Coordinates of C-alpha atoms and ligand atoms in Angstrom, one line a residue:
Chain Y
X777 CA -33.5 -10.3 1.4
X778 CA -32.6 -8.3 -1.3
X779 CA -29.0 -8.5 -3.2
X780 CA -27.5 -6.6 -5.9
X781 CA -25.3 -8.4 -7.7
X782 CA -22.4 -7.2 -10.5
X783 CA -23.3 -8.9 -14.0
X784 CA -21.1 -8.8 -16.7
X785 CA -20.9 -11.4 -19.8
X786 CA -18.2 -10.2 -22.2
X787 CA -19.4 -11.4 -25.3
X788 CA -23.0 -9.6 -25.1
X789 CA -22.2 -6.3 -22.5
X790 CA -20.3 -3.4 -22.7
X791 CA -19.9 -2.7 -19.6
X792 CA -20.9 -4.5 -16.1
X793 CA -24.5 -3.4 -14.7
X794 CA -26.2 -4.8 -10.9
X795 CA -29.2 -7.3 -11.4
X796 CA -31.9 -7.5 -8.6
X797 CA -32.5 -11.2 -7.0
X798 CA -34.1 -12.1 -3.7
X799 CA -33.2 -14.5 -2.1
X800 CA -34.8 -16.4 1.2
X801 CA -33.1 -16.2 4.3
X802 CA -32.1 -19.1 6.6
X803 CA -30.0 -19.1 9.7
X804 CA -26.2 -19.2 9.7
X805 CA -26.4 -18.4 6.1
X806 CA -23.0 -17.4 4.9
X807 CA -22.6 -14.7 1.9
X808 CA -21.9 -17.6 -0.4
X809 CA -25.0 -19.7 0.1
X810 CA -26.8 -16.9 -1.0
X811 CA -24.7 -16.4 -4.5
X812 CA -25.5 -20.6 -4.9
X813 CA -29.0 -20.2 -4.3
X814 CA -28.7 -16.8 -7.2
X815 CA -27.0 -19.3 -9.4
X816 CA -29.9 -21.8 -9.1
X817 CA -32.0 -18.8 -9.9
X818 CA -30.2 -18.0 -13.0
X819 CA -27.4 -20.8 -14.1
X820 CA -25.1 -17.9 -15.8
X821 CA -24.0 -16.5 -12.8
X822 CA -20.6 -16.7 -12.6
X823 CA -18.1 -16.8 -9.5
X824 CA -15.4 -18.3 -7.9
X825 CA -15.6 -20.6 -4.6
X826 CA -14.4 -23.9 -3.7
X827 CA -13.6 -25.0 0.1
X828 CA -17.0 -22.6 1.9
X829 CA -14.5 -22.5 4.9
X830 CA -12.3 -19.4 4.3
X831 CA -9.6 -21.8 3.1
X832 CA -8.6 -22.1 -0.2
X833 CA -9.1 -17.7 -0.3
X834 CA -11.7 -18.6 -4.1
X835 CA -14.3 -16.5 -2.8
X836 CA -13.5 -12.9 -2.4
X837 CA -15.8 -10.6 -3.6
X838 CA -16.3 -6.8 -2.5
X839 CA -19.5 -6.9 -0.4
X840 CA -21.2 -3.1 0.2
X841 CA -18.0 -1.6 -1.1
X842 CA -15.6 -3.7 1.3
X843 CA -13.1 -6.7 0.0
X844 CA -14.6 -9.6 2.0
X845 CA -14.9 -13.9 1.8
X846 CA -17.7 -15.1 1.0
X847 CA -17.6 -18.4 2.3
X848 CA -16.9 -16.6 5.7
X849 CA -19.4 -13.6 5.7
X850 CA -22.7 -14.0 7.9
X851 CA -25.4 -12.4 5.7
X852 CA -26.6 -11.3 9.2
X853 CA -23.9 -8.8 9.3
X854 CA -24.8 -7.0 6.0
X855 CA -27.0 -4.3 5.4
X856 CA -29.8 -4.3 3.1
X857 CA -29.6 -4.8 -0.1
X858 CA -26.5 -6.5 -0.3
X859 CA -24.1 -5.2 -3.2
X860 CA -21.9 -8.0 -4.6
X861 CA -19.3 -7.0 -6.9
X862 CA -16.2 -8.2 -8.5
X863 CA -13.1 -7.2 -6.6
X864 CA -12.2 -3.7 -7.2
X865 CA -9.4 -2.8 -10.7
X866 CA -9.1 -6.1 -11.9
X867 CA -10.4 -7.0 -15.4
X868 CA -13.3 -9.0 -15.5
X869 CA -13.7 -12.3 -17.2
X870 CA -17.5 -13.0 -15.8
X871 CA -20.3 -11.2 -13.3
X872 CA -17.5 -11.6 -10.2
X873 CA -15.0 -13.4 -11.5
X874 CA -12.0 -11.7 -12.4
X875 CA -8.2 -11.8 -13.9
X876 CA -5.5 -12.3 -11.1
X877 CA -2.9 -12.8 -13.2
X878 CA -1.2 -9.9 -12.0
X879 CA -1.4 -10.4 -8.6
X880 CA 0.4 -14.0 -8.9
X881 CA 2.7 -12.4 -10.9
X882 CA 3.8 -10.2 -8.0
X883 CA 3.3 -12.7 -5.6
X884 CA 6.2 -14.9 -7.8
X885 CA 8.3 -12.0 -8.6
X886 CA 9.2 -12.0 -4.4
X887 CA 10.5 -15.4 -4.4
X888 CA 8.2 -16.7 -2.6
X889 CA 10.7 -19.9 -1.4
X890 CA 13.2 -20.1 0.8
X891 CA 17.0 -19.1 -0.9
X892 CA 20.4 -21.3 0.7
X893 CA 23.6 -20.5 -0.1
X894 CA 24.9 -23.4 2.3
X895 CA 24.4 -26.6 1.1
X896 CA 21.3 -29.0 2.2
X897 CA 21.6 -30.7 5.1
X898 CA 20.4 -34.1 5.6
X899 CA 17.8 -33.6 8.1
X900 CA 15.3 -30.7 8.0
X901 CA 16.8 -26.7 8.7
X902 CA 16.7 -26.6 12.3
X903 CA 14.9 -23.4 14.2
X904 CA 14.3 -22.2 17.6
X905 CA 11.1 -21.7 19.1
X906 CA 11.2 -18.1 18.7
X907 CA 12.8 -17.8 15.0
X908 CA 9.7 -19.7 14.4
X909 CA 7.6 -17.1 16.4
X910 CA 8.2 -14.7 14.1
X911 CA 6.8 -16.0 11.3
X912 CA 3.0 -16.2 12.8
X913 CA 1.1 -13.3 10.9
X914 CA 2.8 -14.1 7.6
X915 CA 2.4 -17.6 7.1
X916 CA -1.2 -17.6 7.2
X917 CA -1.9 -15.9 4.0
X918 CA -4.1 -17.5 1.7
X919 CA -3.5 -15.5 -1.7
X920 CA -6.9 -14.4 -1.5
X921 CA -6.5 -10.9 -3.3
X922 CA -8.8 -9.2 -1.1
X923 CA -5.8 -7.1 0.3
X924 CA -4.0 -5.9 -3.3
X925 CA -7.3 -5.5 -4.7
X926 CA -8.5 -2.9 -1.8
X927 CA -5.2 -1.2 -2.1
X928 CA -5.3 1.9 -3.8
X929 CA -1.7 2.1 -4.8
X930 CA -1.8 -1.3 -6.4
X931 CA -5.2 -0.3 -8.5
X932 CA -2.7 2.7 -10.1
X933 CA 0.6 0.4 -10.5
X934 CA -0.4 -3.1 -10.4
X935 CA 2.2 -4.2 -13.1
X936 CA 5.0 -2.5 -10.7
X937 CA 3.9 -2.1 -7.4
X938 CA 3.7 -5.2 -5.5
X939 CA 1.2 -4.9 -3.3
X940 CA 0.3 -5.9 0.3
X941 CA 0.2 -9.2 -0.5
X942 CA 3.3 -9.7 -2.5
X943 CA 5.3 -7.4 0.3
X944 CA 4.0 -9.5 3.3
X945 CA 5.1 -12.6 1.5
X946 CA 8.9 -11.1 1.2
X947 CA 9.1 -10.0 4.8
X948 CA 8.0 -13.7 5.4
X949 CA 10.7 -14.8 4.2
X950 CA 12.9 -12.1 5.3
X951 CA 12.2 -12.7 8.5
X952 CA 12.7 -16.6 8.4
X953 CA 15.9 -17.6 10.0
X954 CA 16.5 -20.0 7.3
X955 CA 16.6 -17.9 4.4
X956 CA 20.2 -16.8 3.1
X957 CA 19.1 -14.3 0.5
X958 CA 18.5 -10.9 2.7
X959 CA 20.3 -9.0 0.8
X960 CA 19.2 -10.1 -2.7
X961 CA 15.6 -9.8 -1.8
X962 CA 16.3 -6.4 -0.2
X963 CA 17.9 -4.5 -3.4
X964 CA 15.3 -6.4 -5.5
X965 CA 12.6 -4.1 -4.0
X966 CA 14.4 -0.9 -3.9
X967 CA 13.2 1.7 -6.4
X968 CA 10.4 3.8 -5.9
X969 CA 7.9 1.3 -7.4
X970 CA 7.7 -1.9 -6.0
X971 CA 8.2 -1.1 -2.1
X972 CA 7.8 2.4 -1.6
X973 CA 4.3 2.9 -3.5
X974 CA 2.7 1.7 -0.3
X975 CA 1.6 5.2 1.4
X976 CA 0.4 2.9 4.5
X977 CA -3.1 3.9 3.4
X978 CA -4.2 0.3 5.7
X979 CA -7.2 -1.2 3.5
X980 CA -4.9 -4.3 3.4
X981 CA -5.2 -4.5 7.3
X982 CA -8.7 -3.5 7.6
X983 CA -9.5 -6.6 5.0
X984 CA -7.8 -9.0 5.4
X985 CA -10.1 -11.9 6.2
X986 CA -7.5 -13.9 8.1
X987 CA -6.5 -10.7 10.6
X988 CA -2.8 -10.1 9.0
X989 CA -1.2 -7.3 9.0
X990 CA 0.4 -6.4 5.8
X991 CA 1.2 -2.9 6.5
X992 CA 3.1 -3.8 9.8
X993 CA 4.8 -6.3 7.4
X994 CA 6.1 -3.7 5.0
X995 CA 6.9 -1.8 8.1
X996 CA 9.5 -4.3 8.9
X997 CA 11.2 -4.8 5.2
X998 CA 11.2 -0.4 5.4
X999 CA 13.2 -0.5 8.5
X1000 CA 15.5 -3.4 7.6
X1001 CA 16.2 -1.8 4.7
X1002 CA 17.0 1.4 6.6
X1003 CA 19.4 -0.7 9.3
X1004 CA 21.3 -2.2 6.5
X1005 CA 22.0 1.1 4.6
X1006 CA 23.1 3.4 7.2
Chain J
X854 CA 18.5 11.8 -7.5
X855 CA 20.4 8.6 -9.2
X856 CA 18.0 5.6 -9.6
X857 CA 18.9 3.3 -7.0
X858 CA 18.5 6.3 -4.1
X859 CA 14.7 7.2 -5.5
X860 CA 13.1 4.3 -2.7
X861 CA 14.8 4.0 0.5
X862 CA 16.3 7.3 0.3
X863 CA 13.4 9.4 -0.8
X864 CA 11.0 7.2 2.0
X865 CA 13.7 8.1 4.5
X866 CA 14.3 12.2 3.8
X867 CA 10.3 12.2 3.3
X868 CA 10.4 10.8 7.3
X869 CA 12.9 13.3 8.6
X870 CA 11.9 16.1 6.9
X871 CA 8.5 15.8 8.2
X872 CA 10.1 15.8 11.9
X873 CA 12.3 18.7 11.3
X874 CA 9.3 20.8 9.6
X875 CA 7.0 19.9 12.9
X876 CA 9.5 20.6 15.1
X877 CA 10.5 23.7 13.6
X878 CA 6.3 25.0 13.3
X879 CA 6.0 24.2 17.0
X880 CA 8.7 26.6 17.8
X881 CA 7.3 29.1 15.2
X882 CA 4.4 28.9 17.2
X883 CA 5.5 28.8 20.3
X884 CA 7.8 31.9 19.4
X885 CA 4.7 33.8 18.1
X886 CA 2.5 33.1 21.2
X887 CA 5.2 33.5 24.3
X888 CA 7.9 35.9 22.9
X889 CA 5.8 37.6 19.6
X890 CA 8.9 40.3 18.5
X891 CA 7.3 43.8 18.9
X892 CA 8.3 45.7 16.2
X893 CA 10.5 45.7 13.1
X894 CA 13.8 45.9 14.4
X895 CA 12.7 43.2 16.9
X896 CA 11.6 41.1 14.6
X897 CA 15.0 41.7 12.7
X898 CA 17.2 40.8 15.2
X899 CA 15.3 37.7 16.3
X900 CA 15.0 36.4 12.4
X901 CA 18.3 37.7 11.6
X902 CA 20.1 36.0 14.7
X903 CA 22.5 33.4 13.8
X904 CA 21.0 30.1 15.4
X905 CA 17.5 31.3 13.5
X906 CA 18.9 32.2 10.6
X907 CA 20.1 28.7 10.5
X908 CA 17.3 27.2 11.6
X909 CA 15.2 28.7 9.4
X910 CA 17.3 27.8 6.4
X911 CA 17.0 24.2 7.6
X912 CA 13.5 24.4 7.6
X913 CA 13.0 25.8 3.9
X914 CA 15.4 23.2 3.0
X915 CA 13.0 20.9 4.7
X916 CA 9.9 22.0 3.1
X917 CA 11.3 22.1 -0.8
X918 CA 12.6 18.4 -0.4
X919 CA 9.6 17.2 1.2
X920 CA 7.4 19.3 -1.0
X921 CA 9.4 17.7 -3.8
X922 CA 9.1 14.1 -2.7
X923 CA 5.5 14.5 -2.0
X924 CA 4.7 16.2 -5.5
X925 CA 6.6 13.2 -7.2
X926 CA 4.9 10.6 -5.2
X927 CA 1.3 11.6 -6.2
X928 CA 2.6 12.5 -10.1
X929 CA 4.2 8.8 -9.7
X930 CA 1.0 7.4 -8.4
X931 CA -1.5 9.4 -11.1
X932 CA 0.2 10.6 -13.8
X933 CA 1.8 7.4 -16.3
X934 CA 2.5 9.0 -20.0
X935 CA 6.0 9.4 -18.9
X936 CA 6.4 12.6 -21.3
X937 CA 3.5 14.3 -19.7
X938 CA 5.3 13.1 -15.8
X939 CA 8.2 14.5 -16.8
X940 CA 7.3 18.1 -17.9
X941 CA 5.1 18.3 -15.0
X942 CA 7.9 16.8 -12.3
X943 CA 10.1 19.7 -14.6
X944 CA 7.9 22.2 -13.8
X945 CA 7.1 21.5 -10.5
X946 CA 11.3 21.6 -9.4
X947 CA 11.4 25.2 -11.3
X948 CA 8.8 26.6 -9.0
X949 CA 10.8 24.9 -6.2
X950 CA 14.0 26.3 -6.8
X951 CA 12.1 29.7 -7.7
X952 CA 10.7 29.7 -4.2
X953 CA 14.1 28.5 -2.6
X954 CA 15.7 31.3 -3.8
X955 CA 13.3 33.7 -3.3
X956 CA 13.5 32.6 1.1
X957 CA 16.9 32.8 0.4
X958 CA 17.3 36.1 -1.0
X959 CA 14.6 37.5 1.9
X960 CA 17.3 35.6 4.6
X961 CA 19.9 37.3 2.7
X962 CA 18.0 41.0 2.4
X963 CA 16.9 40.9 6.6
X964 CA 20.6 39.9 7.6
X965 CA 21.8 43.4 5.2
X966 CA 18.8 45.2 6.5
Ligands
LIG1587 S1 -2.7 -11.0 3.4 FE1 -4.8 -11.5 4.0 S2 -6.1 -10.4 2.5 FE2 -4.0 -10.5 1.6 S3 -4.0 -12.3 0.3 FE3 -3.2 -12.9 2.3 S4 -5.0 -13.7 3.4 FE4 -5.8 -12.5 1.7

């Protein structure tokens, strides 16, 4: 099968170009066996990976033009050839691997920990079965990137606009009973930049390799905000 | 616009705007399908009427402030060298206020008339 994939080696290129491999087919073959078996090919192909089980969130690439996992994309269900290339506005360090540091950066600047005013109690922070339930769809989020990085909004504002990512992680903890900083986290995105840049265009949703919902998740923080103002 | 009103508030006008302005066209239409004035003086009467009148003021209202939220958005989004963003955000509320007073002084000319 044929692939296309995105080289780029700062010290000799100007600018990234696609190099042609082929690579042999076997059953069950995930998008991310085929980049090892390039990389025996040619030993200076760089990208990121580690767990090969959608796990760890190492391995997101932008497959035919969509933010995807490798580790969990059946080369069955791509179209030939296959175009592999680093995830969409980022700088890139090497071929697909690129420079996240501003999506971490958003992704701290949310407090991504739980805030108590009252002080600790012995035993863990009690919650009821449903307080818990609402925290299914946000928890799951491995920092992968593919979300921000499909986002259009956080390609023209990355160093202000959080992003899906950063924003599902604050209605996380929004919405977890045992947080006691609402109304700090809620002024701390008003503005027009780090909230309301999201024009609920929905790539997060449509890439998100673990099925969440960020745009839902903004959603939420828009309407709370709204409650707590009028 | 002070600083701290430019997210929640702007998001939320941007929402009921859009509902008054699709509320308001459906009537238009309706208006213009079902009970179309016949002539001139009709027409006068029905614009100039005070509910109307009102309404329609609403609506121009309506369609500056959302024109104006959505300009700034995309100029927000696109445009970064803040000097270049501000003549063109400057720019763009002139030829908003132009055209709001221009409905205005039609509204004002038809009730006279
Ligand atoms: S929300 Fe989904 S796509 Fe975005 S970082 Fe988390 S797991 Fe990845």
């Amino acid at each position: 099968m044929k692939f296309l994939v995105s080289r780029f080696n700062p010290e000799s290129d100007t600018s990234p170009y696609m190099q042609e491999f082929e690579v042999e087919v076997v059953r069950g073959m995930m998008l991310r066996d085929a980049l090892l078996e390039i990389k025996r090919h040619d030993e200076s192909f760089a990208f990121r990976h580690s767990c090969g089980e959608g796990v760890c969130g190492s391995d997101g690439v932008n497959v035919n033009g969509t933010n995807k996992l490798a580790c969990i994309t059946p080369i069955s269900e791509l179209t030939e050839p296959v175009e592999v290339r680093p995830f969409p506005g980022r700088p890139i360090i090497r071929d697909l691997v690129v420079d996240m540091t501003q999506f971490y950066q958003q992704y701290r600047a949310v407090k991504p920990w739980l805030v108590r005013d009252d002080p600790m109690p012995e035993q863990e922070i009690l919650q009821s079965p449903e307080e818990r339930d609402k925290l299914d769809g946000l928890y799951e989020c491995i920092l992968c990137g593919c979300c921000s990085t499909a986002c259009p909004s956080f390609w023209w504002n990355p160093e202000k606009f959080h992003g899906p990512q950063a924003l599902l992680t604050a209605w996380r903890f929004l919405a977890d009973s045992r947080d006691q900083a609402t109304d700090e986290r809620l002024d701390a995105l008003e503005g027009p930049y780090k909230l309301f840049r999201c024009h609920t265009i929905m790539n997060c949703v449509d890439v998100c390799p673990k099925g969440l919902n960020p745009t839902k998740a903004i959603g939420h923080i828009k309407t709370l905000m709204l409650k707590n103002a009028v | 616009m002070s600083r701290k009103a430019s997210g929640l508030k702007a998001w939320a006008i941007q929402r009921l705007t859009a509902i008054y302005i699709g509320l308001f066209a459906l009537y238009l239409v309706a208006v213009l399908l079902f009970a179309a004035p016949v002539d001139f003086v009709a027409w006068k009467e029905w614009i100039g009427g005070p509910l109307v009148s009102v309404m329609l003021l609403l609506f121009i209202v309506s369609v500056l402030m959302h024109a104006w939220i959505g300009v700034r958005d995309i100029l927000i989004d696109y445009v970064h060298p803040i000097a270049i963003r501000a003549s063109l955000l400057g720019l763009v509320a002139m030829a908003l206020v132009g055209m709001g007073l221009w409905a205005a002084q039609a509204l004002i000319l038809v009730r006279m008339a």
